[in-house]
Amino acid sequence: MSPPVSSDLGYVPPDGGWGWAVVFGASISVGFAYTFPKAFTIYFKELQAVYSISYSQIAWITSIMCATTYGGGPISSILVNRYGSRPVVMFGGLLCGIGMVSAAFCTSIMQLYICVGFITGLGLALNLQPSVIMIGKYFLKRRPIANGLAMAGSPVMLCTLAPLNQFLFDSFGWRGSFLILGAILLNCCVAGALFRPIGPGTASVKTQVTKEGKGALKQEVTEDAMEISSPTNLPVENKTEEEEDRDCCEKINQYLDFSLFKHRGFLIYLIGNVLMFLGFFAPIIFLAPYAKHIGIDEYSAAFLLSILAIVDIVARPTTGIIANSKWVRPRIQYFFSFSIAFNGTCHLLCPLASSYTGLVVYSVFFGLAFGMVCAMLFETLMDLVGAARFTSAVGLVTIAECCTILLGPPIGGMLIDTFGDYKYMFVKCGLVMVLAGTFLFIMNYYNYRVLAKEEKERKAKEEDPKTVRTENEGKKNWIKETTQDGPELEPLREEQAGPKKEVNGISEV
């Protein structure tokens, strides 16, 4: 089966051109959205000492930030549908800068929860979803490759921000570092400026003007008829109120398409991802603290994140190329399921790495598995629901995922506080992700079987001559009955024609 080439956007995406500039801007926005919570862990030890708090309490900062980033998905989707991706991303970059600059003046952990967790997290939310949405508008045939390149911005940022944060902390302290990070995050505004709007703009404007003109003409005719025959005023008003209620529901459904919850593939994706994110972020958040815990120096611990990021840089575009091939793309859901299970297996084996060499090997395989999952995270969703419904789908998915994203790292920190050992945290995350990958593999197999069966039944119904003959006979019987009823309906038609003549007579006078 060849990859699908049809578009449900109302136009043909260019699959290149300015789209590559959009991919570059998306790589910056996505890079900050995914990397910043991970790179922020460099400051955990210092913040723990300053505020005298536990691992689980300090983990709430990144948990709130990640949960807000994902929980802000519906807000981001609504704003994108209303104003477009460019202004939303630029406003998100401004929020990120404000949040980190404000965090430099915080005097309590609760203030850090608000400034870093909520404000910066919301700014990252307004960067993540619009960036992925714009790629779907510019690419169709090369969309997996474009998504892989855009997602590669995350490891590039991680490779840069991890040692940079350590350098800033040693040079300026955590408060000075937060001020500088606030200025760096303003580059999201520059990335948003590259998101040039695309779509059937001129055609839609002309269509809208034509519809408005026809609507105005119909409204004038309706008002004239109401003035001539006043008894019909009340039914028209009742109908208008019903239409207003229906319009309100349609507007809500326009911004967030809740009919997606009837989509079998969407529900399978949603359940699997919600379970996966319970163990997705905790290992990377606690990797550097774990290295310091077993006696590795700070710079070597931070370099583990750089190793992970370097492998991730290669893994994401490579995964995109593989996913775009004619052998993998028709069954990309299986590839995604395998990547999640592979990720969990790496975490299950991590407790065996008790030396720096072992942690380097773990970081290499973790970076490969992490890059594979991230490269296909949104591509698989777009493959299920289509580009036209993707804006609503990504908003609904992220709001559901934010619960497990919020709970994952604190649960890991609680296990560390309870047992005094990091291995239980890694085992928990590994088991959860293996379970999620297995669930997605089995349910996607079931979904493909049901879809194939439904397609087979549909083709059999179309090719069955009995069905066609029955439908033709039904049409003939209906036409025959209509013809027989024709003379009986003529007196009614004449009675209805009478008032119309009188109305015309009155109008002529």
Coordinates of C-alpha atoms in Angstrom, one line a residue:
M1 CA 0.0 0.0 0.0
S2 CA 1.5 3.4 -1.0
P3 CA 1.4 6.4 1.3
P4 CA -1.7 8.5 1.1
V5 CA -1.4 11.6 -1.0
S6 CA -4.9 13.1 -0.7
S7 CA -5.4 16.3 1.3
D8 CA -8.4 17.3 3.3
L9 CA -7.3 21.0 3.7
G10 CA -9.1 22.3 0.6
Y11 CA -5.7 23.0 -1.1
V12 CA -2.5 21.1 -2.1
P13 CA 0.3 21.7 0.4
P14 CA 3.5 22.9 -1.4
D15 CA 5.7 20.2 0.3
G16 CA 8.7 22.6 0.2
G17 CA 9.5 26.2 -0.6
W18 CA 8.8 28.4 2.3
G19 CA 7.8 25.3 4.2
W20 CA 11.4 24.6 5.0
A21 CA 11.6 28.0 6.7
V22 CA 8.5 27.0 8.7
V23 CA 10.3 23.8 9.6
F24 CA 13.3 25.8 10.9
G25 CA 11.0 28.0 13.0
A26 CA 9.1 25.0 14.3
S27 CA 12.4 23.3 15.3
I28 CA 13.2 26.4 17.5
S29 CA 9.7 26.5 19.1
V30 CA 9.5 22.7 19.5
G31 CA 13.0 22.6 20.8
F32 CA 12.4 25.1 23.6
A33 CA 9.0 23.5 24.4
Y34 CA 10.5 20.0 24.9
T35 CA 14.0 20.9 26.1
F36 CA 13.5 23.6 28.6
P37 CA 11.9 21.4 31.4
K38 CA 14.8 18.9 31.0
A39 CA 17.6 21.4 31.0
F40 CA 16.0 23.2 34.0
T41 CA 17.0 20.1 36.2
I42 CA 20.5 21.5 36.4
Y43 CA 19.3 23.9 39.0
F44 CA 17.5 21.2 41.2
K45 CA 20.3 20.7 43.7
E46 CA 20.8 24.4 44.3
L47 CA 17.1 25.1 44.7
Q48 CA 16.8 22.1 47.0
A49 CA 19.5 23.6 49.3
V50 CA 18.1 27.2 49.1
Y51 CA 14.5 26.2 49.9
S52 CA 15.2 23.1 52.0
I53 CA 12.8 20.9 50.0
S54 CA 12.6 17.2 49.0
Y55 CA 13.0 15.6 45.6
S56 CA 9.2 15.3 45.1
Q57 CA 8.7 19.0 45.9
I58 CA 11.4 20.2 43.5
A59 CA 10.1 17.8 40.8
W60 CA 6.7 19.7 40.9
I61 CA 8.4 22.6 39.1
T62 CA 9.0 20.6 35.9
S63 CA 5.8 18.7 36.4
I64 CA 3.7 21.8 36.5
M65 CA 5.6 23.3 33.5
C66 CA 5.1 20.1 31.4
A67 CA 1.5 19.7 32.5
T68 CA 0.7 23.4 31.6
T69 CA 2.5 22.9 28.3
Y70 CA 0.2 20.0 27.4
G71 CA -2.9 21.2 29.3
G72 CA -2.8 24.5 27.4
G73 CA -3.4 22.5 24.2
P74 CA -7.1 23.4 23.9
I75 CA -6.3 27.1 24.6
S76 CA -3.6 27.0 22.0
S77 CA -5.9 25.3 19.5
I78 CA -8.7 27.8 20.0
L79 CA -6.3 30.7 19.6
V80 CA -4.8 29.2 16.4
N81 CA -8.2 28.7 14.9
R82 CA -9.1 32.3 15.8
Y83 CA -6.0 34.3 15.1
G84 CA -3.5 31.9 13.3
S85 CA -0.2 30.4 14.3
R86 CA 2.1 33.4 13.9
P87 CA 0.7 35.7 16.6
V88 CA 0.0 32.9 19.0
V89 CA 3.7 31.7 18.9
M90 CA 5.0 35.2 19.2
F91 CA 2.8 35.9 22.2
G92 CA 3.9 32.5 23.7
G93 CA 7.6 33.6 23.4
L94 CA 6.8 36.8 25.2
L95 CA 5.1 34.8 28.1
C96 CA 8.2 32.6 28.4
G97 CA 10.5 35.5 28.7
I98 CA 8.2 37.2 31.3
G99 CA 7.9 34.0 33.3
M100 CA 11.7 33.4 33.6
V101 CA 12.6 37.0 34.4
S102 CA 9.9 37.0 37.1
A103 CA 11.3 33.7 38.5
A104 CA 14.7 35.4 39.1
F105 CA 13.0 37.5 41.8
C106 CA 11.1 34.6 43.5
T107 CA 11.6 34.1 47.3
S108 CA 9.6 30.9 47.8
I109 CA 9.0 27.6 46.0
M110 CA 5.4 28.5 45.5
Q111 CA 6.4 31.6 43.5
L112 CA 8.6 29.4 41.4
Y113 CA 5.7 27.1 40.7
I114 CA 3.7 30.0 39.4
C115 CA 6.4 31.8 37.4
V116 CA 8.3 28.8 36.0
G117 CA 5.6 26.3 36.1
F118 CA 2.4 28.1 35.0
I119 CA 3.6 31.3 33.1
T120 CA 6.5 29.8 31.3
G121 CA 4.6 26.5 30.8
L122 CA 1.7 28.4 29.1
G123 CA 4.2 30.2 26.9
L124 CA 5.7 26.9 25.8
A125 CA 2.2 25.5 25.1
L126 CA 1.5 28.4 22.8
N127 CA 4.8 27.4 20.9
L128 CA 4.4 23.7 20.7
Q129 CA 1.0 23.1 19.1
P130 CA 1.0 25.9 16.5
S131 CA 4.4 24.8 15.3
V132 CA 3.2 21.2 14.7
I133 CA 0.0 22.5 13.1
M134 CA 1.9 24.7 10.6
I135 CA 4.0 21.7 9.4
G136 CA 0.7 19.9 8.6
K137 CA -0.4 22.8 6.5
Y138 CA 2.8 23.1 4.5
F139 CA 3.6 19.4 4.0
L140 CA 1.7 16.2 2.9
K141 CA 3.9 13.7 1.0
R142 CA 7.1 14.7 2.9
R143 CA 5.3 15.4 6.2
P144 CA 7.0 12.6 8.3
I145 CA 10.4 14.0 7.2
A146 CA 9.4 17.5 8.0
N147 CA 8.1 16.4 11.4
G148 CA 11.3 14.5 12.1
L149 CA 13.4 17.6 11.2
A150 CA 11.3 19.9 13.3
M151 CA 11.4 17.5 16.3
A152 CA 15.2 17.4 15.9
G153 CA 15.2 20.9 17.3
S154 CA 14.6 19.4 20.7
P155 CA 17.9 17.5 21.0
V156 CA 19.8 20.3 19.4
M157 CA 18.5 22.6 22.1
L158 CA 19.2 20.0 24.8
C159 CA 22.8 19.6 23.6
T160 CA 23.3 23.3 23.9
L161 CA 21.2 24.3 26.9
A162 CA 22.4 21.5 29.3
P163 CA 26.1 22.7 29.4
L164 CA 25.0 26.3 28.9
N165 CA 22.9 26.2 32.0
Q166 CA 25.8 24.7 34.0
F167 CA 28.1 27.5 32.8
L168 CA 25.5 30.2 33.6
F169 CA 24.9 28.8 37.0
D170 CA 28.7 28.7 37.8
S171 CA 29.1 32.2 36.5
F172 CA 26.0 34.1 37.5
G173 CA 24.1 31.9 40.1
W174 CA 20.6 30.7 39.6
R175 CA 19.0 34.1 39.7
G176 CA 21.3 35.6 37.1
S177 CA 20.8 32.5 34.9
F178 CA 17.0 32.9 35.0
L179 CA 17.3 36.4 33.7
I180 CA 19.5 35.3 30.8
L181 CA 17.3 32.4 30.0
G182 CA 14.3 34.7 29.9
A183 CA 16.1 36.7 27.2
I184 CA 17.0 33.5 25.3
L185 CA 13.4 32.3 25.3
L186 CA 12.4 35.5 23.5
N187 CA 13.8 33.9 20.3
C188 CA 10.5 32.1 20.1
C189 CA 9.0 35.4 18.9
V190 CA 11.5 35.3 16.0
A191 CA 10.6 31.7 15.2
G192 CA 6.9 32.6 15.2
A193 CA 7.5 35.4 12.6
L194 CA 8.5 32.7 10.1
F195 CA 5.0 31.1 10.2
R196 CA 3.6 32.7 7.1
P197 CA -0.2 31.9 6.8
I198 CA -1.1 29.5 4.1
G199 CA -4.4 28.2 2.7
P200 CA -7.1 28.9 0.1
G201 CA -7.3 32.5 1.4
T202 CA -8.4 34.3 -1.7
A203 CA -11.0 31.7 -2.6
S204 CA -12.4 31.6 0.8
V205 CA -12.7 35.4 0.9
K206 CA -14.5 35.5 -2.4
T207 CA -16.8 32.7 -1.3
Q208 CA -17.5 34.5 2.0
V209 CA -18.4 37.7 0.1
T210 CA -20.6 35.8 -2.3
K211 CA -22.4 34.0 0.6
E212 CA -22.8 37.3 2.4
G213 CA -24.4 38.9 -0.7
K214 CA -26.7 36.0 -1.1
G215 CA -27.6 36.1 2.6
A216 CA -28.4 39.8 2.5
L217 CA -30.6 39.3 -0.6
K218 CA -32.5 36.4 1.1
Q219 CA -32.9 38.5 4.2
E220 CA -34.4 41.4 2.2
V221 CA -36.9 39.0 0.5
T222 CA -37.8 37.4 3.9
E223 CA -38.4 40.9 5.4
D224 CA -40.7 41.9 2.5
A225 CA -42.7 38.7 2.8
M226 CA -43.0 39.2 6.6
E227 CA -44.3 42.7 6.1
I228 CA -46.9 41.5 3.6
S229 CA -48.1 38.4 5.6
S230 CA -47.7 39.4 9.3
P231 CA -49.2 36.1 10.7
T232 CA -46.0 34.3 9.8
N233 CA -43.8 36.5 12.0
L234 CA -44.0 34.2 15.1
P235 CA -42.8 31.0 13.5
V236 CA -39.9 32.9 11.9
E237 CA -38.7 34.2 15.2
N238 CA -38.9 30.8 16.9
K239 CA -36.9 29.3 14.0
T240 CA -34.3 32.1 14.5
E241 CA -33.9 31.3 18.2
E242 CA -33.3 27.6 17.3
E243 CA -30.8 28.5 14.7
E244 CA -28.9 30.7 17.2
D245 CA -28.7 27.9 19.7
R246 CA -27.5 25.6 16.9
D247 CA -24.9 28.2 15.7
C248 CA -23.5 28.4 19.3
C249 CA -22.9 24.7 19.4
E250 CA -21.4 24.7 15.9
K251 CA -19.0 27.5 16.9
I252 CA -17.8 25.5 20.0
N253 CA -17.4 22.4 17.8
Q254 CA -15.6 24.5 15.2
Y255 CA -12.8 25.3 17.7
L256 CA -12.7 21.8 19.3
D257 CA -14.1 18.9 17.4
F258 CA -15.6 16.7 20.2
S259 CA -16.8 14.2 17.6
L260 CA -13.3 12.9 17.6
F261 CA -14.2 10.9 20.8
K262 CA -16.3 8.7 18.4
H263 CA -13.2 8.0 16.3
R264 CA -11.9 4.5 17.2
G265 CA -8.3 5.2 16.2
F266 CA -8.2 8.5 18.1
L267 CA -9.4 6.8 21.3
I268 CA -6.7 4.1 21.0
Y269 CA -4.0 6.7 20.5
L270 CA -5.3 8.8 23.4
I271 CA -5.4 5.9 25.9
G272 CA -2.0 4.6 25.0
N273 CA -0.4 8.1 25.1
V274 CA -2.0 9.0 28.5
L275 CA -0.5 5.8 29.9
M276 CA 2.9 6.4 28.2
F277 CA 3.4 9.9 29.6
L278 CA 3.2 8.5 33.2
G279 CA 6.8 7.3 32.6
F280 CA 8.0 9.4 29.7
F281 CA 9.6 12.5 31.3
A282 CA 10.8 11.3 34.8
P283 CA 13.9 9.3 33.6
I284 CA 15.3 12.3 31.7
I285 CA 14.5 14.7 34.5
F286 CA 16.3 12.5 37.1
L287 CA 19.2 11.4 34.9
A288 CA 21.7 14.1 35.9
P289 CA 20.7 14.0 39.6
Y290 CA 21.1 10.2 39.5
A291 CA 24.6 10.5 38.1
K292 CA 25.5 13.0 40.8
H293 CA 24.0 10.6 43.4
I294 CA 26.4 7.8 42.5
G295 CA 29.5 10.1 42.7
I296 CA 29.9 11.6 39.2
D297 CA 30.9 15.2 39.0
E298 CA 28.5 17.9 37.8
Y299 CA 29.9 18.6 34.4
S300 CA 30.1 14.8 33.5
A301 CA 26.5 14.4 34.7
A302 CA 25.4 17.3 32.5
F303 CA 27.4 15.8 29.6
L304 CA 25.1 12.7 29.8
L305 CA 22.2 14.9 28.6
S306 CA 24.4 16.1 25.8
I307 CA 25.2 12.5 24.7
L308 CA 21.5 11.7 24.8
A309 CA 20.8 14.9 22.8
I310 CA 23.5 14.1 20.1
V311 CA 22.0 10.6 19.5
D312 CA 18.5 12.2 19.6
I313 CA 19.6 14.6 16.8
V314 CA 20.4 11.8 14.5
A315 CA 17.5 9.6 15.6
R316 CA 14.6 12.0 14.9
P317 CA 15.2 12.8 11.2
T318 CA 16.3 9.2 10.5
T319 CA 13.1 8.0 12.0
G320 CA 11.2 10.5 9.9
I321 CA 12.8 9.1 6.7
I322 CA 12.1 5.5 7.7
A323 CA 8.5 6.4 8.6
N324 CA 8.0 8.1 5.2
S325 CA 9.0 5.0 3.3
K326 CA 6.4 3.0 1.4
W327 CA 6.9 0.0 3.7
V328 CA 6.5 1.7 7.0
R329 CA 4.1 4.7 6.5
P330 CA 0.9 2.6 5.8
R331 CA 1.6 0.9 9.2
I332 CA 3.3 3.7 11.1
Q333 CA 1.2 2.9 14.2
Y334 CA 3.1 -0.4 14.7
F335 CA 6.4 1.4 14.4
F336 CA 5.3 3.9 17.0
S337 CA 4.2 1.1 19.4
F338 CA 7.6 -0.6 19.0
S339 CA 9.4 2.7 19.8
I340 CA 7.5 3.1 23.1
A341 CA 8.2 -0.5 24.2
F342 CA 11.9 0.0 23.3
N343 CA 12.0 3.1 25.4
G344 CA 10.6 1.3 28.4
T345 CA 13.0 -1.6 28.0
C346 CA 15.9 0.9 28.2
H347 CA 14.6 2.2 31.5
L348 CA 14.2 -1.3 32.9
L349 CA 17.9 -2.0 32.2
C350 CA 19.1 1.3 33.5
P351 CA 19.6 0.1 37.2
L352 CA 22.3 -2.3 35.8
A353 CA 24.4 0.7 34.9
S354 CA 26.3 1.5 38.1
S355 CA 29.3 3.3 36.5
Y356 CA 29.8 6.3 34.3
T357 CA 30.5 4.0 31.3
G358 CA 27.2 2.2 31.9
L359 CA 25.3 5.5 32.1
V360 CA 26.9 6.6 28.8
V361 CA 25.6 3.4 27.1
Y362 CA 22.2 3.9 28.7
S363 CA 22.1 7.5 27.4
V364 CA 22.9 6.4 23.9
F365 CA 20.1 3.9 23.8
F366 CA 17.7 6.2 25.6
G367 CA 18.5 9.0 23.1
L368 CA 17.7 6.6 20.2
A369 CA 14.4 5.4 21.8
F370 CA 13.4 8.9 22.9
G371 CA 14.1 10.3 19.4
M372 CA 12.0 7.6 17.7
V373 CA 9.0 8.3 20.0
C374 CA 9.2 12.1 19.6
A375 CA 9.6 12.0 15.8
M376 CA 6.3 10.1 15.4
L377 CA 4.4 11.5 18.3
F378 CA 2.3 13.9 16.3
E379 CA 2.7 12.3 12.9
T380 CA 0.8 9.2 14.1
L381 CA -2.0 11.4 15.3
M382 CA -2.2 13.3 12.0
D383 CA -2.1 9.9 10.2
L384 CA -5.2 8.9 12.1
V385 CA -7.4 12.0 12.0
G386 CA -6.1 13.9 9.0
A387 CA -4.6 17.4 8.8
A388 CA -8.0 19.2 8.8
R389 CA -9.0 17.8 12.2
F390 CA -5.5 17.8 13.7
T391 CA -5.8 21.2 15.3
S392 CA -8.7 20.0 17.5
A393 CA -7.2 16.5 18.0
V394 CA -3.9 17.8 19.3
G395 CA -5.7 20.1 21.7
L396 CA -7.9 17.3 23.1
V397 CA -5.0 14.9 23.4
T398 CA -2.7 17.3 25.2
I399 CA -5.4 18.2 27.8
A400 CA -5.8 14.5 28.6
E401 CA -2.1 13.8 28.7
C402 CA -1.4 16.7 31.1
C403 CA -2.7 14.7 34.1
T404 CA -0.2 11.9 33.8
I405 CA 2.6 14.4 32.8
L406 CA 1.8 16.2 36.0
L407 CA 1.9 13.1 38.2
G408 CA 4.8 11.2 36.6
P409 CA 7.9 13.1 37.9
P410 CA 6.5 13.6 41.5
I411 CA 5.7 9.9 41.7
G412 CA 9.2 9.2 40.7
G413 CA 10.6 11.6 43.2
M414 CA 8.3 10.1 45.9
L415 CA 9.8 6.6 45.1
I416 CA 13.3 8.1 45.4
D417 CA 12.5 9.8 48.8
T418 CA 10.8 6.6 50.1
F419 CA 13.5 4.0 49.1
G420 CA 16.5 6.3 48.9
D421 CA 17.4 4.7 45.5
Y422 CA 16.8 5.7 41.9
K423 CA 16.3 2.2 40.5
Y424 CA 12.7 2.0 41.6
M425 CA 11.9 5.1 39.7
F426 CA 13.5 3.7 36.5
V427 CA 11.7 0.4 36.9
K428 CA 8.3 2.0 37.4
C429 CA 8.8 4.1 34.2
G430 CA 10.0 1.2 32.2
L431 CA 7.1 -1.0 33.1
V432 CA 4.5 1.7 32.4
M433 CA 6.0 2.4 28.9
V434 CA 6.3 -1.3 28.0
L435 CA 2.7 -1.7 29.0
A436 CA 1.7 1.3 26.9
G437 CA 3.6 0.1 23.8
T438 CA 2.0 -3.4 24.1
F439 CA -1.4 -1.9 24.4
L440 CA -1.0 0.3 21.3
F441 CA 0.4 -2.6 19.3
I442 CA -2.5 -4.9 20.1
M443 CA -5.2 -2.3 19.7
N444 CA -3.8 -1.0 16.5
Y445 CA -3.7 -4.5 15.1
Y446 CA -7.4 -4.9 16.1
N447 CA -8.2 -1.5 14.6
Y448 CA -6.5 -2.4 11.3
R449 CA -8.4 -5.7 11.1
V450 CA -11.8 -3.9 11.7
L451 CA -11.0 -1.2 9.1
A452 CA -10.1 -3.9 6.6
K453 CA -13.3 -5.8 7.3
E454 CA -15.4 -2.7 7.0
E455 CA -13.7 -1.8 3.7
K456 CA -14.3 -5.3 2.4
E457 CA -18.0 -5.2 3.3
R458 CA -18.3 -1.8 1.6
K459 CA -16.8 -3.0 -1.6
A460 CA -18.9 -6.2 -1.5
K461 CA -22.0 -4.1 -1.1
E462 CA -21.1 -1.9 -4.0
E463 CA -20.3 -4.9 -6.3
D464 CA -23.3 -7.0 -5.3
P465 CA -25.8 -6.9 -8.2
K466 CA -28.8 -7.8 -5.9
T467 CA -28.2 -4.8 -3.8
V468 CA -27.9 -2.5 -6.8
R469 CA -31.1 -4.1 -8.3
T470 CA -33.0 -3.6 -5.0
E471 CA -32.0 0.1 -4.8
N472 CA -33.1 0.6 -8.4
E473 CA -36.4 -1.1 -7.8
G474 CA -36.9 1.1 -4.7
K475 CA -36.3 4.2 -6.8
K476 CA -38.7 3.1 -9.5
N477 CA -41.4 2.3 -7.0
W478 CA -41.0 5.8 -5.4
I479 CA -41.2 7.5 -8.8
K480 CA -44.3 5.5 -9.6
E481 CA -46.0 6.3 -6.4
T482 CA -45.2 10.0 -6.8
T483 CA -46.7 9.9 -10.3
Q484 CA -49.8 8.3 -9.1
D485 CA -50.3 10.8 -6.3
G486 CA -49.8 13.7 -8.8
P487 CA -53.5 14.3 -9.8
E488 CA -54.6 14.1 -6.1
L489 CA -52.1 16.8 -5.2
E490 CA -53.1 19.2 -8.0
P491 CA -56.0 20.8 -6.1
L492 CA -53.7 21.6 -3.2
R493 CA -51.2 23.1 -5.6
E494 CA -53.9 25.3 -7.1
E495 CA -55.0 26.4 -3.6
Q496 CA -51.4 27.3 -2.8
A497 CA -51.1 29.2 -6.1
G498 CA -54.1 31.4 -5.2
P499 CA -52.5 33.4 -2.3
K500 CA -49.3 33.9 -4.3
K501 CA -51.3 35.6 -7.0
E502 CA -53.0 37.8 -4.5
V503 CA -49.7 38.7 -2.9
N504 CA -48.4 39.7 -6.4
G505 CA -51.5 41.8 -7.0
I506 CA -51.1 43.6 -3.7
S507 CA -47.5 44.2 -4.4
E508 CA -48.2 45.6 -7.8
V509 CA -50.8 48.1 -6.3

